[in-house]
Amino acid sequence: MMQRIANLLVIKDNHVLLLKKPRRGWYVAPGGKMDPGESIYDAAVREFTEETGTTPIDPHLKGVYTMMIKDQADEVVIDEWMLYTFVARDLEGVPFKTTREGELGWHPIENLHTLPMAEGDRTNLLFAVSETGLQYGTFYYTEQFKLLKEKIQKSVEGVNRNDGK
Amino acid sequence: MMQRIANLLVIKDNHVLLLKKPRRGWYVAPGGKMDPGESIYDAAVREFTEETGTTPIDPHLKGVYTMMIKDQADEVVIDEWMLYTFVARDLEGVPFKTTREGELGWHPIENLHTLPMAEGDRTNLLFAVSETGLQYGTFYYTEQFKLLKEKIQKSVEGVNRNDGK
């Protein structure tokens, strides 16, 4: 079955809550795999709560991404999954500091530009913290998570690009 | 591979463009299966264009649904897929009238309450035409597409339910 991953970025007091994964030292928004029959919303809330010990307030979807893993030569598709990225502007509780998944911590929003992470994640998280509306797209990575290419679309509810004509 | 279906409802001059499928006579928003590596946005636009002969203007995602098919006794999961529902407020071109997929036509928005369709589709399309924000959820159907149960969540960007406290 194709994996579906939901993650959730909490933005509060100009900081974001990120998980530093031990393997590469890369930062991610807390999240994980959807269960069968789960909605993307319930999955994002459940995974965030399990990983942080806190409850996100009013999460809202900011991005839906098709993730492709290809060989180095960019020819053979090795894996494909869906990623759903939510944002919340508040949470209840005090986050864990260390978990089995890695180290949790608050980081200034602007550090999303420089902290080590998958390049597609940087694109997604910067959109989520700074832009209105939704982002869609496909990211192509190697098995070593080097970004091969990305293709992005965006939309904002009620905004019609013909309105200005 | 788990199916991912994208559909798109165009709302214009208080009418919606619906496809009447020949099998049951049920109405749907035009759409179809995502291709590997496609984003949900590109899939919705491509499928809509193929089925109607027109181009949607500024589509925006309104719903993400987990679709479960279960046996009559609501015990065994027979199939599971994802449904992504977009809305657009305009299109370019004149829609086909008859296609291999069924009959295309404009219907008054309020007819979404009464036209024959899958009950979960009615929930989704009524949300898409009348509410702000995004809807998420899981629909459980029998193989004959009788709705067994639904579980729905909603969110609106920038709206915090704690603001009113």
Tab-separated table of C-alpha atoms in Angstrom:
chain	number	residue	atom	x	y	z
A	1	MET	CA	0.000	0.000	0.000
A	2	MET	CA	1.205	3.481	-0.875
A	3	GLN	CA	2.385	5.329	2.208
A	4	ARG	CA	0.641	8.499	3.280
A	5	ILE	CA	2.582	10.733	5.654
A	6	ALA	CA	1.052	13.607	7.621
A	7	ASN	CA	3.145	16.199	9.448
A	8	LEU	CA	2.357	19.338	11.394
A	9	LEU	CA	4.327	22.511	12.007
A	10	VAL	CA	3.405	24.587	15.055
A	11	ILE	CA	4.284	28.282	14.735
A	12	LYS	CA	4.143	30.283	17.969
A	13	ASP	CA	5.852	33.485	19.154
A	14	ASN	CA	7.936	33.566	15.941
A	15	HIS	CA	9.291	30.078	16.582
A	16	VAL	CA	8.559	26.664	15.048
A	17	LEU	CA	8.658	23.296	16.798
A	18	LEU	CA	11.002	20.958	14.937
A	19	LEU	CA	12.284	17.435	15.474
A	20	LYS	CA	15.990	16.790	14.882
A	21	LYS	CA	16.334	13.256	13.559
A	22	PRO	CA	19.421	11.389	14.790
A	23	ARG	CA	20.392	9.690	11.510
A	24	ARG	CA	21.402	12.696	9.396
A	25	GLY	CA	20.887	15.494	11.929
A	26	TRP	CA	18.154	16.860	9.648
A	27	TYR	CA	15.176	18.788	10.999
A	28	VAL	CA	11.552	17.852	10.234
A	29	ALA	CA	8.054	18.824	11.339
A	30	PRO	CA	6.696	16.126	13.700
A	31	GLY	CA	4.556	13.561	11.874
A	32	GLY	CA	4.341	10.032	10.569
A	33	LYS	CA	2.370	7.401	8.718
A	34	MET	CA	-1.400	7.474	8.374
A	35	ASP	CA	-3.289	4.426	9.600
A	36	PRO	CA	-5.791	2.649	7.327
A	37	GLY	CA	-9.116	4.498	7.300
A	38	GLU	CA	-7.701	7.547	9.035
A	39	SER	CA	-8.331	11.015	7.615
A	40	ILE	CA	-5.270	13.145	6.925
A	41	TYR	CA	-6.419	15.553	9.666
A	42	ASP	CA	-6.763	12.860	12.314
A	43	ALA	CA	-3.416	11.361	11.284
A	44	ALA	CA	-1.600	14.698	11.586
A	45	VAL	CA	-3.070	15.362	15.045
A	46	ARG	CA	-2.419	11.806	16.308
A	47	GLU	CA	1.172	11.665	15.058
A	48	PHE	CA	1.975	15.157	16.385
A	49	THR	CA	0.514	14.315	19.780
A	50	GLU	CA	2.390	11.001	19.973
A	51	GLU	CA	5.710	12.611	19.025
A	52	THR	CA	5.483	15.790	21.127
A	53	GLY	CA	3.165	15.011	24.047
A	54	THR	CA	1.107	18.114	23.168
A	55	THR	CA	-2.153	18.854	21.331
A	56	PRO	CA	-2.117	21.173	18.300
A	57	ILE	CA	-4.863	23.849	18.200
A	58	ASP	CA	-6.870	24.273	14.982
A	59	PRO	CA	-4.512	22.634	12.475
A	60	HIS	CA	-5.055	23.598	8.837
A	61	LEU	CA	-3.714	21.906	5.707
A	62	LYS	CA	-1.048	23.928	3.845
A	63	GLY	CA	0.420	21.459	1.357
A	64	VAL	CA	-0.143	18.171	-0.483
A	65	TYR	CA	2.922	16.637	-2.102
A	66	THR	CA	3.649	13.655	-4.306
A	67	MET	CA	7.022	12.225	-3.251
A	68	MET	CA	9.059	10.193	-5.728
A	69	ILE	CA	12.271	8.294	-5.024
A	70	LYS	CA	14.270	7.569	-8.164
A	71	ASP	CA	17.653	6.033	-8.917
A	72	GLN	CA	20.722	8.288	-9.334
A	73	ALA	CA	20.221	8.407	-13.099
A	74	ASP	CA	16.660	9.757	-12.582
A	75	GLU	CA	15.237	6.864	-14.630
A	76	VAL	CA	13.642	4.223	-12.399
A	77	VAL	CA	10.954	5.017	-9.804
A	78	ILE	CA	11.855	3.204	-6.588
A	79	ASP	CA	9.109	4.486	-4.300
A	80	GLU	CA	6.188	6.934	-4.279
A	81	TRP	CA	4.151	8.337	-1.408
A	82	MET	CA	1.925	11.257	-0.423
A	83	LEU	CA	2.868	13.957	2.117
A	84	TYR	CA	0.276	16.194	3.813
A	85	THR	CA	1.651	19.218	5.699
A	86	PHE	CA	-0.460	21.028	8.318
A	87	VAL	CA	0.153	24.199	10.307
A	88	ALA	CA	-1.168	25.171	13.732
A	89	ARG	CA	-0.666	28.499	15.500
A	90	ASP	CA	-0.902	27.170	19.043
A	91	LEU	CA	-0.653	24.018	21.128
A	92	GLU	CA	-1.698	22.770	24.546
A	93	GLY	CA	0.946	21.297	26.819
A	94	VAL	CA	4.734	21.356	27.017
A	95	PRO	CA	6.579	19.411	24.302
A	96	PHE	CA	8.915	16.554	25.169
A	97	LYS	CA	12.605	17.440	24.807
A	98	THR	CA	13.936	14.059	23.767
A	99	THR	CA	11.976	11.203	22.212
A	100	ARG	CA	12.777	7.947	20.451
A	101	GLU	CA	12.376	9.877	17.204
A	102	GLY	CA	14.946	12.573	18.055
A	103	GLU	CA	15.319	15.936	19.806
A	104	LEU	CA	12.420	18.388	19.910
A	105	GLY	CA	13.001	22.133	20.111
A	106	TRP	CA	11.705	25.603	19.257
A	107	HIS	CA	13.641	27.420	16.522
A	108	PRO	CA	13.277	30.979	15.185
A	109	ILE	CA	11.175	30.903	12.007
A	110	GLU	CA	13.995	32.421	9.949
A	111	ASN	CA	16.236	29.438	10.780
A	112	LEU	CA	14.093	27.371	8.383
A	113	HIS	CA	16.290	28.965	5.694
A	114	THR	CA	19.495	27.485	7.088
A	115	LEU	CA	18.852	24.447	9.336
A	116	PRO	CA	19.920	21.162	7.707
A	117	MET	CA	16.896	19.414	6.156
A	118	ALA	CA	15.673	17.820	2.944
A	119	GLU	CA	15.486	20.594	0.359
A	120	GLY	CA	11.856	19.803	-0.476
A	121	ASP	CA	10.964	20.035	3.210
A	122	ARG	CA	12.525	23.513	3.267
A	123	THR	CA	10.315	24.555	0.319
A	124	ASN	CA	7.229	23.153	2.083
A	125	LEU	CA	7.895	24.573	5.531
A	126	LEU	CA	8.815	28.048	4.232
A	127	PHE	CA	5.563	28.104	2.253
A	128	ALA	CA	3.614	26.948	5.312
A	129	VAL	CA	4.969	29.696	7.596
A	130	SER	CA	4.939	32.615	5.160
A	131	GLU	CA	2.263	32.289	2.466
A	132	THR	CA	-1.534	32.203	2.295
A	133	GLY	CA	-3.357	29.321	0.656
A	134	LEU	CA	-2.290	25.877	-0.420
A	135	GLN	CA	0.740	24.439	-2.145
A	136	TYR	CA	0.811	21.291	-4.296
A	137	GLY	CA	3.642	19.590	-6.097
A	138	THR	CA	5.918	16.687	-6.827
A	139	PHE	CA	9.408	16.207	-5.392
A	140	TYR	CA	11.870	13.793	-6.968
A	141	TYR	CA	14.646	12.524	-4.680
A	142	THR	CA	17.444	9.989	-4.892
A	143	GLU	CA	17.529	7.179	-2.327
A	144	GLN	CA	20.096	9.311	-0.442
A	145	PHE	CA	17.493	12.121	-0.335
A	146	LYS	CA	19.268	14.412	-2.736
A	147	LEU	CA	16.618	16.538	-4.462
A	148	LEU	CA	16.600	15.817	-8.206
A	149	LYS	CA	13.794	18.198	-9.143
A	150	GLU	CA	10.588	19.770	-7.889
A	151	LYS	CA	7.420	20.992	-9.571
A	152	ILE	CA	5.167	23.294	-7.527
A	153	GLN	CA	1.655	24.756	-7.872
A	154	LYS	CA	-0.176	27.104	-5.498
A	155	SER	CA	-3.704	28.402	-5.003
A	156	VAL	CA	-5.526	30.793	-2.701
A	157	GLU	CA	-9.222	30.446	-1.930
A	158	GLY	CA	-11.369	33.057	-3.681
A	159	VAL	CA	-8.464	34.537	-5.659
A	160	ASN	CA	-9.050	34.563	-9.403
A	161	ARG	CA	-6.079	35.543	-11.516
A	162	ASN	CA	-8.481	36.935	-14.121
A	163	ASP	CA	-9.907	39.455	-11.623
A	164	GLY	CA	-7.162	41.953	-12.346
A	165	LYS	CA	-7.668	41.943	-16.105
B	1	MET	CA	-0.878	0.820	-5.579
B	2	MET	CA	-3.507	2.761	-3.661
B	3	GLN	CA	-5.700	4.763	-5.998
B	4	ARG	CA	-5.756	8.531	-5.739
B	5	ILE	CA	-8.732	10.248	-7.373
B	6	ALA	CA	-8.913	13.991	-8.078
B	7	ASN	CA	-12.144	15.719	-9.086
B	8	LEU	CA	-13.098	19.311	-9.751
B	9	LEU	CA	-16.381	21.176	-9.414
B	10	VAL	CA	-16.824	24.343	-11.475
B	11	ILE	CA	-19.316	26.822	-9.977
B	12	LYS	CA	-20.418	29.629	-12.318
B	13	ASP	CA	-23.552	31.828	-12.474
B	14	ASN	CA	-25.129	29.808	-9.623
B	15	HIS	CA	-24.723	26.551	-11.546
B	16	VAL	CA	-22.339	23.606	-11.212
B	17	LEU	CA	-20.985	21.427	-14.019
B	18	LEU	CA	-21.777	17.777	-13.294
B	19	LEU	CA	-21.283	14.504	-15.124
B	20	LYS	CA	-24.175	12.032	-15.124
B	21	LYS	CA	-22.700	8.535	-15.137
B	22	PRO	CA	-24.638	5.998	-17.197
B	23	ARG	CA	-24.383	3.040	-14.814
B	24	ARG	CA	-26.490	4.262	-11.888
B	25	GLY	CA	-27.600	7.653	-13.251
B	26	TRP	CA	-25.645	9.259	-10.407
B	27	TYR	CA	-24.057	12.702	-10.738
B	28	VAL	CA	-20.369	13.384	-10.017
B	29	ALA	CA	-17.866	16.189	-10.408
B	30	PRO	CA	-15.604	15.445	-13.406
B	31	GLY	CA	-12.348	13.760	-12.410
B	32	GLY	CA	-10.374	10.552	-12.379
B	33	LYS	CA	-7.246	8.701	-11.365
B	34	MET	CA	-3.933	10.418	-10.692
B	35	ASP	CA	-0.955	9.252	-12.716
B	36	PRO	CA	2.277	8.208	-10.959
B	37	GLY	CA	4.337	11.277	-10.021
B	38	GLU	CA	1.491	13.680	-10.714
B	39	SER	CA	0.526	16.307	-8.143
B	40	ILE	CA	-3.103	16.357	-7.028
B	41	TYR	CA	-3.476	19.799	-8.665
B	42	ASP	CA	-2.142	18.681	-12.035
B	43	ALA	CA	-4.271	15.524	-11.895
B	44	ALA	CA	-7.470	17.481	-11.185
B	45	VAL	CA	-6.805	19.901	-14.060
B	46	ARG	CA	-5.809	17.147	-16.511
B	47	GLU	CA	-8.781	14.909	-15.720
B	48	PHE	CA	-11.247	17.812	-15.831
B	49	THR	CA	-9.877	18.976	-19.161
B	50	GLU	CA	-9.992	15.475	-20.647
B	51	GLU	CA	-13.569	14.894	-19.507
B	52	THR	CA	-15.057	18.302	-20.362
B	53	GLY	CA	-12.911	19.777	-23.153
B	54	THR	CA	-12.494	22.955	-21.073
B	55	THR	CA	-9.820	24.459	-18.818
B	56	PRO	CA	-10.661	25.290	-15.192
B	57	ILE	CA	-9.516	28.723	-13.949
B	58	ASP	CA	-7.670	28.905	-10.612
B	59	PRO	CA	-8.733	25.613	-9.034
B	60	HIS	CA	-8.386	25.401	-5.261
B	61	LEU	CA	-8.477	22.310	-3.018
B	62	LYS	CA	-11.611	22.052	-0.826
B	63	GLY	CA	-11.512	18.494	0.517
B	64	VAL	CA	-9.301	15.470	1.171
B	65	TYR	CA	-11.117	12.229	1.882
B	66	THR	CA	-10.148	8.704	2.855
B	67	MET	CA	-12.527	6.331	1.065
B	68	MET	CA	-13.134	2.858	2.504
B	69	ILE	CA	-15.119	0.057	0.902
B	70	LYS	CA	-16.267	-2.552	3.404
B	71	ASP	CA	-18.438	-5.651	3.274
B	72	GLN	CA	-22.155	-5.414	4.168
B	73	ALA	CA	-21.422	-6.392	7.756
B	74	ASP	CA	-18.990	-3.439	8.065
B	75	GLU	CA	-16.212	-5.825	9.107
B	76	VAL	CA	-13.765	-6.452	6.264
B	77	VAL	CA	-12.001	-3.637	4.370
B	78	ILE	CA	-12.213	-4.435	0.659
B	79	ASP	CA	-10.615	-1.309	-0.795
B	80	GLU	CA	-9.210	2.054	0.286
B	81	TRP	CA	-8.346	5.151	-1.735
B	82	MET	CA	-7.860	8.903	-1.453
B	83	LEU	CA	-10.178	11.512	-2.985
B	84	TYR	CA	-9.115	15.142	-3.565
B	85	THR	CA	-11.920	17.595	-4.417
B	86	PHE	CA	-11.153	20.955	-6.039
B	87	VAL	CA	-13.372	23.931	-6.863
B	88	ALA	CA	-12.978	26.522	-9.629
B	89	ARG	CA	-15.151	29.591	-10.196
B	90	ASP	CA	-14.625	29.844	-13.939
B	91	LEU	CA	-13.545	27.882	-16.993
B	92	GLU	CA	-12.347	28.520	-20.520
B	93	GLY	CA	-14.180	26.868	-23.412
B	94	VAL	CA	-17.543	25.192	-23.897
B	95	PRO	CA	-18.013	21.813	-22.194
B	96	PHE	CA	-18.797	18.685	-24.187
B	97	LYS	CA	-22.426	17.557	-23.871
B	98	THR	CA	-21.906	13.823	-24.187
B	99	THR	CA	-18.698	11.909	-23.526
B	100	ARG	CA	-17.695	8.291	-23.091
B	101	GLU	CA	-17.958	8.927	-19.344
B	102	GLY	CA	-21.561	10.189	-19.446
B	103	GLU	CA	-23.651	13.345	-19.962
B	104	LEU	CA	-22.255	16.735	-18.951
B	105	GLY	CA	-24.544	19.566	-17.912
B	106	TRP	CA	-24.981	22.694	-15.804
B	107	HIS	CA	-27.277	22.324	-12.799
B	108	PRO	CA	-28.516	24.927	-10.294
B	109	ILE	CA	-26.366	24.766	-7.148
B	110	GLU	CA	-29.359	23.957	-4.958
B	111	ASN	CA	-29.985	20.769	-6.965
B	112	LEU	CA	-26.937	19.280	-5.232
B	113	HIS	CA	-29.365	18.620	-2.378
B	114	THR	CA	-31.599	16.368	-4.483
B	115	LEU	CA	-29.796	14.970	-7.562
B	116	PRO	CA	-29.035	11.254	-7.264
B	117	MET	CA	-25.430	10.737	-6.150
B	118	ALA	CA	-23.313	8.894	-3.587
B	119	GLU	CA	-24.228	10.351	-0.194
B	120	GLY	CA	-20.594	11.132	0.646
B	121	ASP	CA	-20.251	13.016	-2.651
B	122	ARG	CA	-23.260	15.115	-1.641
B	123	THR	CA	-21.552	16.001	1.675
B	124	ASN	CA	-18.346	16.921	-0.179
B	125	LEU	CA	-19.916	18.949	-2.984
B	126	LEU	CA	-22.244	20.881	-0.655
B	127	PHE	CA	-19.236	21.781	1.501
B	128	ALA	CA	-17.260	22.816	-1.574
B	129	VAL	CA	-19.948	25.198	-2.884
B	130	SER	CA	-21.076	26.748	0.392
B	131	GLU	CA	-18.336	26.816	3.028
B	132	THR	CA	-14.959	28.487	3.493
B	133	GLY	CA	-11.848	26.444	4.205
B	134	LEU	CA	-11.068	22.765	3.940
B	135	GLN	CA	-12.883	19.570	4.790
B	136	TYR	CA	-11.270	16.243	5.718
B	137	GLY	CA	-12.794	12.911	6.550
B	138	THR	CA	-13.353	9.224	6.049
B	139	PHE	CA	-16.314	7.685	4.222
B	140	TYR	CA	-17.182	4.016	4.645
B	141	TYR	CA	-19.233	2.475	1.826
B	142	THR	CA	-20.453	-0.985	0.889
B	143	GLU	CA	-19.432	-2.406	-2.494
B	144	GLN	CA	-22.866	-1.234	-3.761
B	145	PHE	CA	-21.922	2.291	-2.636
B	146	LYS	CA	-24.357	2.491	0.234
B	147	LEU	CA	-22.856	4.868	2.813
B	148	LEU	CA	-22.172	3.006	6.071
B	149	LYS	CA	-20.767	5.949	8.019
B	150	GLU	CA	-18.806	9.167	7.673
B	151	LYS	CA	-16.448	11.074	9.951
B	152	ILE	CA	-15.755	14.707	9.032
B	153	GLN	CA	-13.329	17.435	10.170
B	154	LYS	CA	-13.031	21.028	8.923
B	155	SER	CA	-10.602	23.904	9.231
B	156	VAL	CA	-10.337	27.506	8.047
B	157	GLU	CA	-6.992	29.231	7.540
B	158	GLY	CA	-6.192	31.777	10.240
B	159	VAL	CA	-9.260	30.930	12.329
B	160	ASN	CA	-8.432	29.951	15.887
B	161	ARG	CA	-11.322	28.613	17.937
B	162	ASN	CA	-9.640	30.004	21.055
B	163	ASP	CA	-9.815	33.581	19.716
B	164	GLY	CA	-13.328	34.080	21.013
B	165	LYS	CA	-12.496	33.067	24.601
